[in-house]
Coordinates of C-alpha atoms in Angstrom, one line a residue:
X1 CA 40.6 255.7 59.6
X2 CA 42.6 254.1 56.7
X3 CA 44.2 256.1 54.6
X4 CA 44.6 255.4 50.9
X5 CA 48.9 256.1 50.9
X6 CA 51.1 257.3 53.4
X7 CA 54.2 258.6 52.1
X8 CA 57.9 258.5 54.4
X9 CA 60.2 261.3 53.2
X10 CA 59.4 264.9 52.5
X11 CA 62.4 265.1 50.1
X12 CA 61.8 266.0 46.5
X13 CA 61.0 262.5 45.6
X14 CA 58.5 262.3 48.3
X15 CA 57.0 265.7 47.1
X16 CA 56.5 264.6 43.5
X17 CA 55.0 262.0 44.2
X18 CA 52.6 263.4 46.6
X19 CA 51.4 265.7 43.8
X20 CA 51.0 262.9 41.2
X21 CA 48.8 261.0 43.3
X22 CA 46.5 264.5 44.0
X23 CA 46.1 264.9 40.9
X24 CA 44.9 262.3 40.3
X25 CA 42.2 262.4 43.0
X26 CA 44.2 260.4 45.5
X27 CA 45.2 262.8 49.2
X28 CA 48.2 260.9 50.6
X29 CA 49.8 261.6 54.3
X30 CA 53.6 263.1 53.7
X31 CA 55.9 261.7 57.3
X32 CA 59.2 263.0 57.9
X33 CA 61.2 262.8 60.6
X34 CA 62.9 265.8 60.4
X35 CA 60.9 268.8 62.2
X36 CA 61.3 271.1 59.4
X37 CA 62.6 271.3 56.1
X38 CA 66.7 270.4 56.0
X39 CA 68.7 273.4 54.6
X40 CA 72.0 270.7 53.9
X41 CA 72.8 271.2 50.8
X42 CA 72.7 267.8 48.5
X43 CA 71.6 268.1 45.1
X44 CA 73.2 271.3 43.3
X45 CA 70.7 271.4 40.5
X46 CA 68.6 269.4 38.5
X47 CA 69.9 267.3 35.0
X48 CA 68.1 265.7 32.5
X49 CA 64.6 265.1 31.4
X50 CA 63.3 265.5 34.4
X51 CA 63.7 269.2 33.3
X52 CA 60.9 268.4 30.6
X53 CA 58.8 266.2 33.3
X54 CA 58.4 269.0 35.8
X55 CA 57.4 271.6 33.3
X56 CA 54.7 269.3 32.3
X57 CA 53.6 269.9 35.8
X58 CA 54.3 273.9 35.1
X59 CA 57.0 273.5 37.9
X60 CA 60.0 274.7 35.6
X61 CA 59.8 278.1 35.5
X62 CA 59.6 278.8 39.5
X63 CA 62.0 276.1 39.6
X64 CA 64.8 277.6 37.1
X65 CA 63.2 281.0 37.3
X66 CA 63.8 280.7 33.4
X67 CA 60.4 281.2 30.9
X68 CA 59.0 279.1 28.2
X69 CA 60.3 275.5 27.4
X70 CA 63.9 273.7 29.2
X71 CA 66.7 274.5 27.1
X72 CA 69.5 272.1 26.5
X73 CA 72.8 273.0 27.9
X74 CA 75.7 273.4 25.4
X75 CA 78.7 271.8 27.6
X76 CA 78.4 269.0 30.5
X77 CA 80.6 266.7 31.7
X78 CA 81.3 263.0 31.8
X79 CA 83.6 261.2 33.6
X80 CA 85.8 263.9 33.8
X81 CA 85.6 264.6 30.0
X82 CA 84.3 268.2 28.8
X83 CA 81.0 267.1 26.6
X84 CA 80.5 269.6 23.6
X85 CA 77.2 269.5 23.5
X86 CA 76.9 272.4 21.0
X87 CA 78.3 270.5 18.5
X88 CA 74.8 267.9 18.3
X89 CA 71.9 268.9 15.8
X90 CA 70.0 267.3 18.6
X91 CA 70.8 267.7 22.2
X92 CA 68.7 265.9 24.7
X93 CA 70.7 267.4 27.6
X94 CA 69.1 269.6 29.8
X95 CA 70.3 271.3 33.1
X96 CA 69.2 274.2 35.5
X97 CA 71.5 274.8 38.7
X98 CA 69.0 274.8 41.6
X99 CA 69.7 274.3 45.1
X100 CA 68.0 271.1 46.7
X101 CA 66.3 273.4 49.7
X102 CA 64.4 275.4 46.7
X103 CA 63.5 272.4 45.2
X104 CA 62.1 271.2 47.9
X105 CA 60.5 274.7 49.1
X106 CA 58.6 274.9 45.6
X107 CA 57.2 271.6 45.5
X108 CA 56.3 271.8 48.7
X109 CA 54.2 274.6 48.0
X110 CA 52.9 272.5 45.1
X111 CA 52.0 270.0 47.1
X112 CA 50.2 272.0 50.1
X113 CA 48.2 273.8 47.0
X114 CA 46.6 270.6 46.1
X115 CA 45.7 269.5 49.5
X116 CA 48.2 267.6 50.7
X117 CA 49.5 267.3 54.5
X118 CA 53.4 267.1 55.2
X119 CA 53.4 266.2 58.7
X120 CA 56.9 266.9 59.8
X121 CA 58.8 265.7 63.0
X122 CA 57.3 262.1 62.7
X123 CA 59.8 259.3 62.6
X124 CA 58.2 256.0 61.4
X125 CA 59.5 252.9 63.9
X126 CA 57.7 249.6 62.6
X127 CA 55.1 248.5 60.1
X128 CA 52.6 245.3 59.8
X129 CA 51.2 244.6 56.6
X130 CA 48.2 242.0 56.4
X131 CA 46.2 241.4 52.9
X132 CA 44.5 245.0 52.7
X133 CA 46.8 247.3 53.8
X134 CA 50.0 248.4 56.2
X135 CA 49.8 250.0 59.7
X136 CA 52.7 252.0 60.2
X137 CA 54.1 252.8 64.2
X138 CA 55.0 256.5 64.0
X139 CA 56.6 258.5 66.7
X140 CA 55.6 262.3 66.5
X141 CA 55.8 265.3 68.0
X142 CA 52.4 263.9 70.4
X143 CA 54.0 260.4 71.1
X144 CA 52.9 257.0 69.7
X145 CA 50.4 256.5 67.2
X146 CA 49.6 254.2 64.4
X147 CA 48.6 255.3 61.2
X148 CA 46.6 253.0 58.3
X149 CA 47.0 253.3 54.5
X150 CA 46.1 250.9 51.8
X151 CA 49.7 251.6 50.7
X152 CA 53.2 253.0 52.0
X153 CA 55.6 254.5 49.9
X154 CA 59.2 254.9 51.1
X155 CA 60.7 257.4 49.5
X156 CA 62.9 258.1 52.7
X157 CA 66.6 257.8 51.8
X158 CA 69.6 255.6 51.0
X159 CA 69.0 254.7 54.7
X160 CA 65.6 253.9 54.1
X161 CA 63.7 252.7 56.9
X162 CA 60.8 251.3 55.0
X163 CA 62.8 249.2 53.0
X164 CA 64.5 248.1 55.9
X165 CA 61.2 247.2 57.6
X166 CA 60.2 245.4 54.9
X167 CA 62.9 243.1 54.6
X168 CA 63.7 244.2 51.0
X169 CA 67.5 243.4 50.1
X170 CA 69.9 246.3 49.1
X171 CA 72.6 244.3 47.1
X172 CA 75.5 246.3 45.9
X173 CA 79.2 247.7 46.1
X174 CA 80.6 249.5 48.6
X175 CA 84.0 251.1 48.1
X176 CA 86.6 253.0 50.1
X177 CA 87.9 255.1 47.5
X178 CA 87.1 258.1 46.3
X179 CA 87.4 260.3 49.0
X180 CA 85.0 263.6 48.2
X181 CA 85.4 266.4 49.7
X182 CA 83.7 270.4 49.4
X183 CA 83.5 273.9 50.7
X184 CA 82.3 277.3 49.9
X185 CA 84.8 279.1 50.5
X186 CA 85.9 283.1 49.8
X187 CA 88.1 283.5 46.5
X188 CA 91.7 282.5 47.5
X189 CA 94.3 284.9 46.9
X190 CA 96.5 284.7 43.6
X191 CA 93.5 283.2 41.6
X192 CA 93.9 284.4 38.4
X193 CA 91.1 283.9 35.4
X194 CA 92.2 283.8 31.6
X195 CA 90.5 284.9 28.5
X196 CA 89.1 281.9 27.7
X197 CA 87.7 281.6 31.3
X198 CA 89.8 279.2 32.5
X199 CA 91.4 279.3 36.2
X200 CA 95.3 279.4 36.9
X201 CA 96.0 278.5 40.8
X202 CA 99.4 280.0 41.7
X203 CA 102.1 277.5 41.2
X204 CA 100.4 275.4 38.9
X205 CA 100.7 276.0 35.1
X206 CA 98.1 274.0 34.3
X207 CA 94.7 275.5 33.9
X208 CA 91.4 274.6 35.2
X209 CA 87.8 275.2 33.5
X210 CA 85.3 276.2 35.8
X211 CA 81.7 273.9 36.7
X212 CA 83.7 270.9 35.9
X213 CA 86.0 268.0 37.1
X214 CA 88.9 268.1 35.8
X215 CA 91.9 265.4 36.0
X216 CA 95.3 265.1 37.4
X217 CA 97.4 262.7 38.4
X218 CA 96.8 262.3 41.7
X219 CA 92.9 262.6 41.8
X220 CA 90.2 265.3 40.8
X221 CA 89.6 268.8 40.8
X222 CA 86.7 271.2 40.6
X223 CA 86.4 274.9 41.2
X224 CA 83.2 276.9 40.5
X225 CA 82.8 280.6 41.4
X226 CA 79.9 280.9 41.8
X227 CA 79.9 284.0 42.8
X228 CA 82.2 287.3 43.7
X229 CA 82.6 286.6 47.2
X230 CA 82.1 282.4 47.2
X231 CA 83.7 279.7 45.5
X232 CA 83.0 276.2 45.7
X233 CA 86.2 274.0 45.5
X234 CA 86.2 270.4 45.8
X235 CA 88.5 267.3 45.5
X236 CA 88.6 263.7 44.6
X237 CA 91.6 261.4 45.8
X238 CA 92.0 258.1 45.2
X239 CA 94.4 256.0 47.9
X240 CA 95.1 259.2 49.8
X241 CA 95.9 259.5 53.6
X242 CA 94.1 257.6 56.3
X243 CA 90.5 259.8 57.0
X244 CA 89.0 260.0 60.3
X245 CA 85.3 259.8 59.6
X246 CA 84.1 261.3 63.2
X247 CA 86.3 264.3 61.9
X248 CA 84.2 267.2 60.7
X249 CA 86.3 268.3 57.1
X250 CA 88.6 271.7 57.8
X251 CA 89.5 274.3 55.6
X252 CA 93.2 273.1 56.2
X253 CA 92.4 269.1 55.5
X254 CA 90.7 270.8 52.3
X255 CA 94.1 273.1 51.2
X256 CA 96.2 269.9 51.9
X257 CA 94.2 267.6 49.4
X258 CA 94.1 270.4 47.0
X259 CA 97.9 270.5 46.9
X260 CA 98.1 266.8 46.5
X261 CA 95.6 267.0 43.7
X262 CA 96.9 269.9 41.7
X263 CA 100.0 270.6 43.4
X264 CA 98.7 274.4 44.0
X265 CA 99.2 275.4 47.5
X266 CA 95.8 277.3 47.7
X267 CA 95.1 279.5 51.2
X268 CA 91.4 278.8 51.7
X269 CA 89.3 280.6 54.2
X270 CA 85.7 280.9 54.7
X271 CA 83.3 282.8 52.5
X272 CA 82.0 285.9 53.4
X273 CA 78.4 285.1 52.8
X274 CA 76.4 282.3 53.8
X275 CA 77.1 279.4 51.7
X276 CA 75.3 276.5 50.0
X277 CA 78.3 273.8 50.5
X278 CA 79.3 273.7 54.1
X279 CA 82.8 271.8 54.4
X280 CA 81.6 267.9 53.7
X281 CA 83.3 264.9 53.1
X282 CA 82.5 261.8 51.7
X283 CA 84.1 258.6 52.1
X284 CA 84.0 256.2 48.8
X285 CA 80.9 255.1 46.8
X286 CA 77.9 253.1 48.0
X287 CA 76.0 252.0 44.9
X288 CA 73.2 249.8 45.7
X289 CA 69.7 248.9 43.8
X290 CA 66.9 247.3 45.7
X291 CA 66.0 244.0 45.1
X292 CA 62.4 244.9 44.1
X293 CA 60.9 248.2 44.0
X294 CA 57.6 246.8 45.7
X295 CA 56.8 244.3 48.3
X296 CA 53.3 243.9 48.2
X297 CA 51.3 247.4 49.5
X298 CA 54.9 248.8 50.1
X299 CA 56.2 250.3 47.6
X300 CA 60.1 251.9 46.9
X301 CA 60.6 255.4 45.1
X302 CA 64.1 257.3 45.0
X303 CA 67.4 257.1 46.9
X304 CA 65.2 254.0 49.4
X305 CA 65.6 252.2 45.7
X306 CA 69.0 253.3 44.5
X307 CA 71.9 254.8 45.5
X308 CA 75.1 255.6 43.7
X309 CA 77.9 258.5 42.8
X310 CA 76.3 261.6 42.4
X311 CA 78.8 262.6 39.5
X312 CA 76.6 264.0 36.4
X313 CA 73.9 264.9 38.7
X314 CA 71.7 261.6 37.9
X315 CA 69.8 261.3 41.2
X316 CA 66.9 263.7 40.7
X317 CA 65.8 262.7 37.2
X318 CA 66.1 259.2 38.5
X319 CA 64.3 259.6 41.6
X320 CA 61.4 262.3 40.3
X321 CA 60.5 259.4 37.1
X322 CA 60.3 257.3 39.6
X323 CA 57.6 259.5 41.1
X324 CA 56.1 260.1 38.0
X325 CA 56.1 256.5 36.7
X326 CA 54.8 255.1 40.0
X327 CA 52.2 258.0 40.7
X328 CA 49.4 257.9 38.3
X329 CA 49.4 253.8 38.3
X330 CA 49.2 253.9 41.9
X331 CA 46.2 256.0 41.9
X332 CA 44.3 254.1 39.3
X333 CA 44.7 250.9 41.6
X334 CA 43.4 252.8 44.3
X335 CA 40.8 255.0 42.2
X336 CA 40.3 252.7 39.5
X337 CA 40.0 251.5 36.8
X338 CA 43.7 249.4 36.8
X339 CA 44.0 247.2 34.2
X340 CA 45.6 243.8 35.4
X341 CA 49.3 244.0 36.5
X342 CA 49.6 248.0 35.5
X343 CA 51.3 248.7 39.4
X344 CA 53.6 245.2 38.2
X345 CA 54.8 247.5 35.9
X346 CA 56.6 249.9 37.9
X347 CA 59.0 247.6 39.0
X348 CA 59.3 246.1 35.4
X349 CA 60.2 249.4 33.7
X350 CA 61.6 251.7 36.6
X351 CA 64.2 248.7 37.8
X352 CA 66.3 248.4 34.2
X353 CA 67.0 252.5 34.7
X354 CA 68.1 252.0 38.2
X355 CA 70.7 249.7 36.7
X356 CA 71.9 251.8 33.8
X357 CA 72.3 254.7 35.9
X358 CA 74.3 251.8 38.5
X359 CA 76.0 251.3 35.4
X360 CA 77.2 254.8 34.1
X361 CA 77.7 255.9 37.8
X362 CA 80.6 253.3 38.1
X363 CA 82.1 253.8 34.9
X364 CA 82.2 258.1 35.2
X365 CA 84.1 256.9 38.2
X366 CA 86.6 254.5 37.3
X367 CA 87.5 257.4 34.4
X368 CA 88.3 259.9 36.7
X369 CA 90.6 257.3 38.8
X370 CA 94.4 257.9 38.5
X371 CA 96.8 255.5 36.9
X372 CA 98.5 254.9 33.8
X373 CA 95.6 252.5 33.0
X374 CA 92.9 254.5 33.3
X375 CA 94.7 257.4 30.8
X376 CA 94.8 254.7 28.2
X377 CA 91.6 253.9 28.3
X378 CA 90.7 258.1 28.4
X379 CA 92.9 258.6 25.6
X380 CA 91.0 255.8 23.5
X381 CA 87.4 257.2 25.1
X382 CA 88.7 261.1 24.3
X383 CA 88.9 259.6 20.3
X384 CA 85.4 258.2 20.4
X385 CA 83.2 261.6 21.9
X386 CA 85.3 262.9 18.4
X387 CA 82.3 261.6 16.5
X388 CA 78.9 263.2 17.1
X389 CA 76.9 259.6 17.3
X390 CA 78.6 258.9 20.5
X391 CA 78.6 262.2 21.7
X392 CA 75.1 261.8 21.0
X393 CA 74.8 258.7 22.8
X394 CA 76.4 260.3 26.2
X395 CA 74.5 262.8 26.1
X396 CA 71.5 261.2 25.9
X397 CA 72.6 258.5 28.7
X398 CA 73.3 261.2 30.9
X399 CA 69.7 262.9 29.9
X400 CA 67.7 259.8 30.5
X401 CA 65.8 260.3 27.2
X402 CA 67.4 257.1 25.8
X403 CA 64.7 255.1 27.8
X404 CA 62.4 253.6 25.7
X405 CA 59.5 251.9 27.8
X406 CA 57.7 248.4 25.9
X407 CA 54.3 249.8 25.0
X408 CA 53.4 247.2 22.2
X409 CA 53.9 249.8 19.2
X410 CA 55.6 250.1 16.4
X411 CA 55.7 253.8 15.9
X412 CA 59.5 255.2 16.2
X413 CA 57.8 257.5 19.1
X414 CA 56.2 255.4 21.0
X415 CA 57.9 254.2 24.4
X416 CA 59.6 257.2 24.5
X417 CA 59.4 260.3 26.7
X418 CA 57.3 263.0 24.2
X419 CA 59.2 265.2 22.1
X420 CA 58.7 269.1 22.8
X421 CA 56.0 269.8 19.7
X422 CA 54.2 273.1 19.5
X423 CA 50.4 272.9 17.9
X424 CA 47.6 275.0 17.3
X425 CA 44.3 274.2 19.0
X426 CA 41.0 276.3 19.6
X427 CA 42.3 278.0 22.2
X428 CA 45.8 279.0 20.4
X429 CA 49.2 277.7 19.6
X430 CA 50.2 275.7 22.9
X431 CA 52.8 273.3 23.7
X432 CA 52.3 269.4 24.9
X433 CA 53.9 270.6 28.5
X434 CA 50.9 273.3 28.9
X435 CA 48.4 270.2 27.6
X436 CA 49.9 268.0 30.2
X437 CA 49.3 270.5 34.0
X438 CA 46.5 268.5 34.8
X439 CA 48.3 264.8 35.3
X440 CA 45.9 263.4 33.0
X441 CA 46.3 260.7 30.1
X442 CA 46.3 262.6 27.1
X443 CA 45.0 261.4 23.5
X444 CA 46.3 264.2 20.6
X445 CA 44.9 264.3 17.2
X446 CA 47.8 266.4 15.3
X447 CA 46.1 266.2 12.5
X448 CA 43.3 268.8 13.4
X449 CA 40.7 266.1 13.2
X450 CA 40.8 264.4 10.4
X451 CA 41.9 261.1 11.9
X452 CA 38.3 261.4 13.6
X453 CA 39.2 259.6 16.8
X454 CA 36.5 261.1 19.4
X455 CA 33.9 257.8 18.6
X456 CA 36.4 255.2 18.7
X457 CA 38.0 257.1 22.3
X458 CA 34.3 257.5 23.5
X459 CA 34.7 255.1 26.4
X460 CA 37.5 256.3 27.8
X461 CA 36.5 259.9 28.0
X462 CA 35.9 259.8 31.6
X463 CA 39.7 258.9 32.4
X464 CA 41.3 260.5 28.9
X465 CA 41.3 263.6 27.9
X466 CA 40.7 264.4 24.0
X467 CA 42.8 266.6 22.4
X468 CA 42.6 268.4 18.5
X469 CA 45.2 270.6 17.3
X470 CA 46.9 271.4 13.9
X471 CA 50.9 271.0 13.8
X472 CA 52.6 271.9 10.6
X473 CA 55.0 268.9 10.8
X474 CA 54.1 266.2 13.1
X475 CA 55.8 263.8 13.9
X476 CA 53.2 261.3 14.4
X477 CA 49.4 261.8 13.3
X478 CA 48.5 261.1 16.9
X479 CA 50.0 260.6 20.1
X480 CA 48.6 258.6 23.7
X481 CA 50.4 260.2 26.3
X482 CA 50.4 258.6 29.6
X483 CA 50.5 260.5 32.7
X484 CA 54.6 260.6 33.1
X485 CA 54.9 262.1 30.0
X486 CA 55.4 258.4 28.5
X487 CA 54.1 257.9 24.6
X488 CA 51.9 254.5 25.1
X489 CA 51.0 254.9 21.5
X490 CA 51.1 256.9 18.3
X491 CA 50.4 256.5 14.6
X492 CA 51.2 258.3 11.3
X493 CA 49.8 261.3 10.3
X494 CA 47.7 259.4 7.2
X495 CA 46.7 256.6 9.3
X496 CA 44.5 255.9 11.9
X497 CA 45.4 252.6 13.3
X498 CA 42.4 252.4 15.4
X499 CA 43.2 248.9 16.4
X500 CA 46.4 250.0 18.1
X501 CA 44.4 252.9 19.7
X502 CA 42.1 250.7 21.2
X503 CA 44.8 248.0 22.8
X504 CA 46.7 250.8 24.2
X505 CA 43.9 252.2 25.9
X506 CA 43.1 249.3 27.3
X507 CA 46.6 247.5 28.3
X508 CA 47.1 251.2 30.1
X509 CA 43.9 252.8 31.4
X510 CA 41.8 249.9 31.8
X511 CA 38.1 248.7 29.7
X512 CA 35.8 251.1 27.7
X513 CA 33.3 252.1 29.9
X514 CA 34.2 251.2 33.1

């Protein structure tokens, strides 16, 4: 039997993508090694516009528990500097603070509710590809087997195994410094809070705002209560004592970096209740982007693409577009119809935000580093987030939603991922997130019909879904959304541009008719 993808990794990355390819009529194999989901804790939430992306898929709301459209967050951080995002007209910053087990435990459940099979405990060992496919070796719970697919997807890890059997390079920078380290542990004694919320360790007059890194001198602190009985508390040192990696982190190794960082001496004991950040430490950066996101019929997705600091929380909405991009263009190659080179064009437009979030990952870190240097160069960076256009601009780095895709339009939408837009169809007032549950290409007529675009779309109504609503003040007359969420083309409200329709249709989802 040959199946049509086999996917290694049943992290969140491996999830999505599952789902996108069921939707679209595709049943891949899940493989993980693991022989049930890991409760370590990894992500602490998820940031950016992959907010937006998953309630397209109506996975926000059990995710965040929240109702209704993602909100943006008023404050993040950067680097170590407090971003103000309440001060933007437009913030592009989303955020919900949810644990990477849940994550996984909810898309899971998406997944097995479309018909897809997570076969845990089965560690893949070698692959041989020939012109029509990959045969993977897999060693499961039953011993030996060998499993067929017309394509494998790693989407298993920084350590990937795919990548590795596939003789893909991993080019990058590894560094000793920082060393990271966290625990959940029960509120210290002597903690005090101010008025403004701010936290005052005893000994040290300087205070600390909670969620965020703030710092020093001698490295980085963060402190977040997040809750009566737990806090998390975690440092970044830069040149500090030799570290024993074979060491599990103590509470004591913990206290002493603390007083080095802030120069509190902070008694720290574990928390009364079951924690999400078990003592962990982490031993400088590894940021590393794959030579080529696909190798024939194997294919890269996630952290077995890119890996890098985890500061600002990029990993998710890097690794979950990924998914997204990859999913539906994989499924038309395998379901058809694929225009020519439309898989090609994973690599071409998932690679450049690999490096930018290679790029921002580094820099966020080299601005937290100590040293006379790097406080000149924050005192000059503090003066620029002064002006709103590059607080703008961070924020909307640190969203993602400054990725604008080639698509071969004009239109000041088009690229882009869709804005949030409320309209009014037959049904009732709906938003473009509701539209989009079924993974489908969607084409929207905002204008409630009068660009008259169901004869010129005829051919494609097998593959695109037709949309007419009224919106009071669109911002384009009509909108071609692409499966991720993507805008492959749009035009103004008093213009048709059936021309531009028609080439985006095809360049995207393949001939009329066929």
């Amino acid at each position: 039997m040959t199946n049509d993808v086999v996917i290694v990794g049943a992290g969140p990355v491996g999830l999505f993508l599952a789902g996108e390819l069921a939707l679209a009529g595709v049943r891949p194999v899940v493989l993980d090694r693991l022989p049930a989901r890991s409760g370590e804790q990894k992500a602490n939430g998820l940031v950016g516009q992959v907010l937006r992306l998953l309630d397209h898929r109506g996975l926000h709301q059990p995710l965040s528990g929240l109702p209704g459209a993602p909100q943006p967050v008023p404050r993040f951080v950067f680097g170590a500097f407090p971003l103000e995002l309440h001060r933007l007209d437009r913030n592009p910053l989303h955020a919900a603070p949810v644990p990477q087990h849940r994550i996984e435990e909810v898309l899971e459940e998406h997944v097995r509710a479309l018909g897809v099979t997570v076969r845990r405990g089965h560690e893949v060992t070698g692959l041989d590809r020939d012109p029509t496919g990959v045969t993977v070796d897999v060693h499961g719970p039953a011993g030996a087997e060998r499993l067929r697919a017309r394509y494998l997807v790693g989407a298993d890890g920084g350590r990937s195994t795919v990548r590795k059997l596939a003789g893909i390079g991993f080019p990058g920078i590894t560094s000793a410094d920082p060393v990271s380290r966290v625990a959940h542990v029960r509120p210290p004694e002597g903690l005090r809070t101010t008025d403004s919320g701010e936290v005052l360790l005893p000994g040290c007059p300087t205070p600390f705002r909670t969620y965020t890194h703030t710092r020093t001198d001698h490295g980085v602190f963060v402190i977040s209560p997040f809750d009566p009985d737990a806090v998390m508390i975690a440092t970044m040192e830069w040149g500090g004592p030799p570290v024993d990696q074979e060491t599990p982190l103590t509470l004591d190794e913990l206290r002493a970096s603390v007083r080095r960082v802030t120069g509190a001496d902070l008694p720290l004991a574990p928390a009364r209740t079951a924690g999400l950040f078990t003592p962990r430490r982490t031993v400088g950066h590894n940021t590393r982007l794959a030579e080529r996101y696909r190798d024939g019929r194997v294919l890269l997705v996630g952290d077995s693409a890119h890996v890098h600091a985890a500061t600002g929380g990029p990993g998710l909405n890097l690794g979950l577009q990924d998914a997204a991009n990859l999913g539906w263009k994989l499924a038309a190659e395998l379901r058809g119809p694929a225009p020519a080179g439309l898989l090609d064009s994973y690599q071409r437009e998932r690679h450049p935000v690999g490096q930018r979030v290679f790029m921002h990952s580094q820099a966020q870190t080299a601005l937290m580093a100590p040293g006379p240097g790097t406080t000149a160069v924050r005192a000059l960076f503090g003066e620029l987030l002064a002006h709103p256009d590059n607080l703008g601009r961070i924020a909307a780095l640190m969203a993602g939603s400054d990725i604008r895709y080639d698509v071969d339009c004009p239109h000041p939408l088009a690229g882009l991922f869709v804005p949030e837009i409320s309209a009014t169809t037959s049904d009732g007032e709906v938003r473009i997130a509701e539209l989009a549950r079924t993974g489908r290409p969607l084409l929207i007529d905002l204008t409630g019909g009068k660009l008259d675009l169901a004869g010129p779309a005829a051919g494609w109504k097998d593959r695109v879904d037709l949309v007419t609503a009224d919106c009071p003040r669109p911002p384009a007359g009509a909108l071609l959304l692409r499966p991720d969420g993507y805008v492959a083309w749009a035009t103004e409200p008093g213009r048709a541009d059936r021309e531009g329709m028609d080439r985006a249709l095809r360049t995207w989802f393949g001939a009329a008719g066929s």
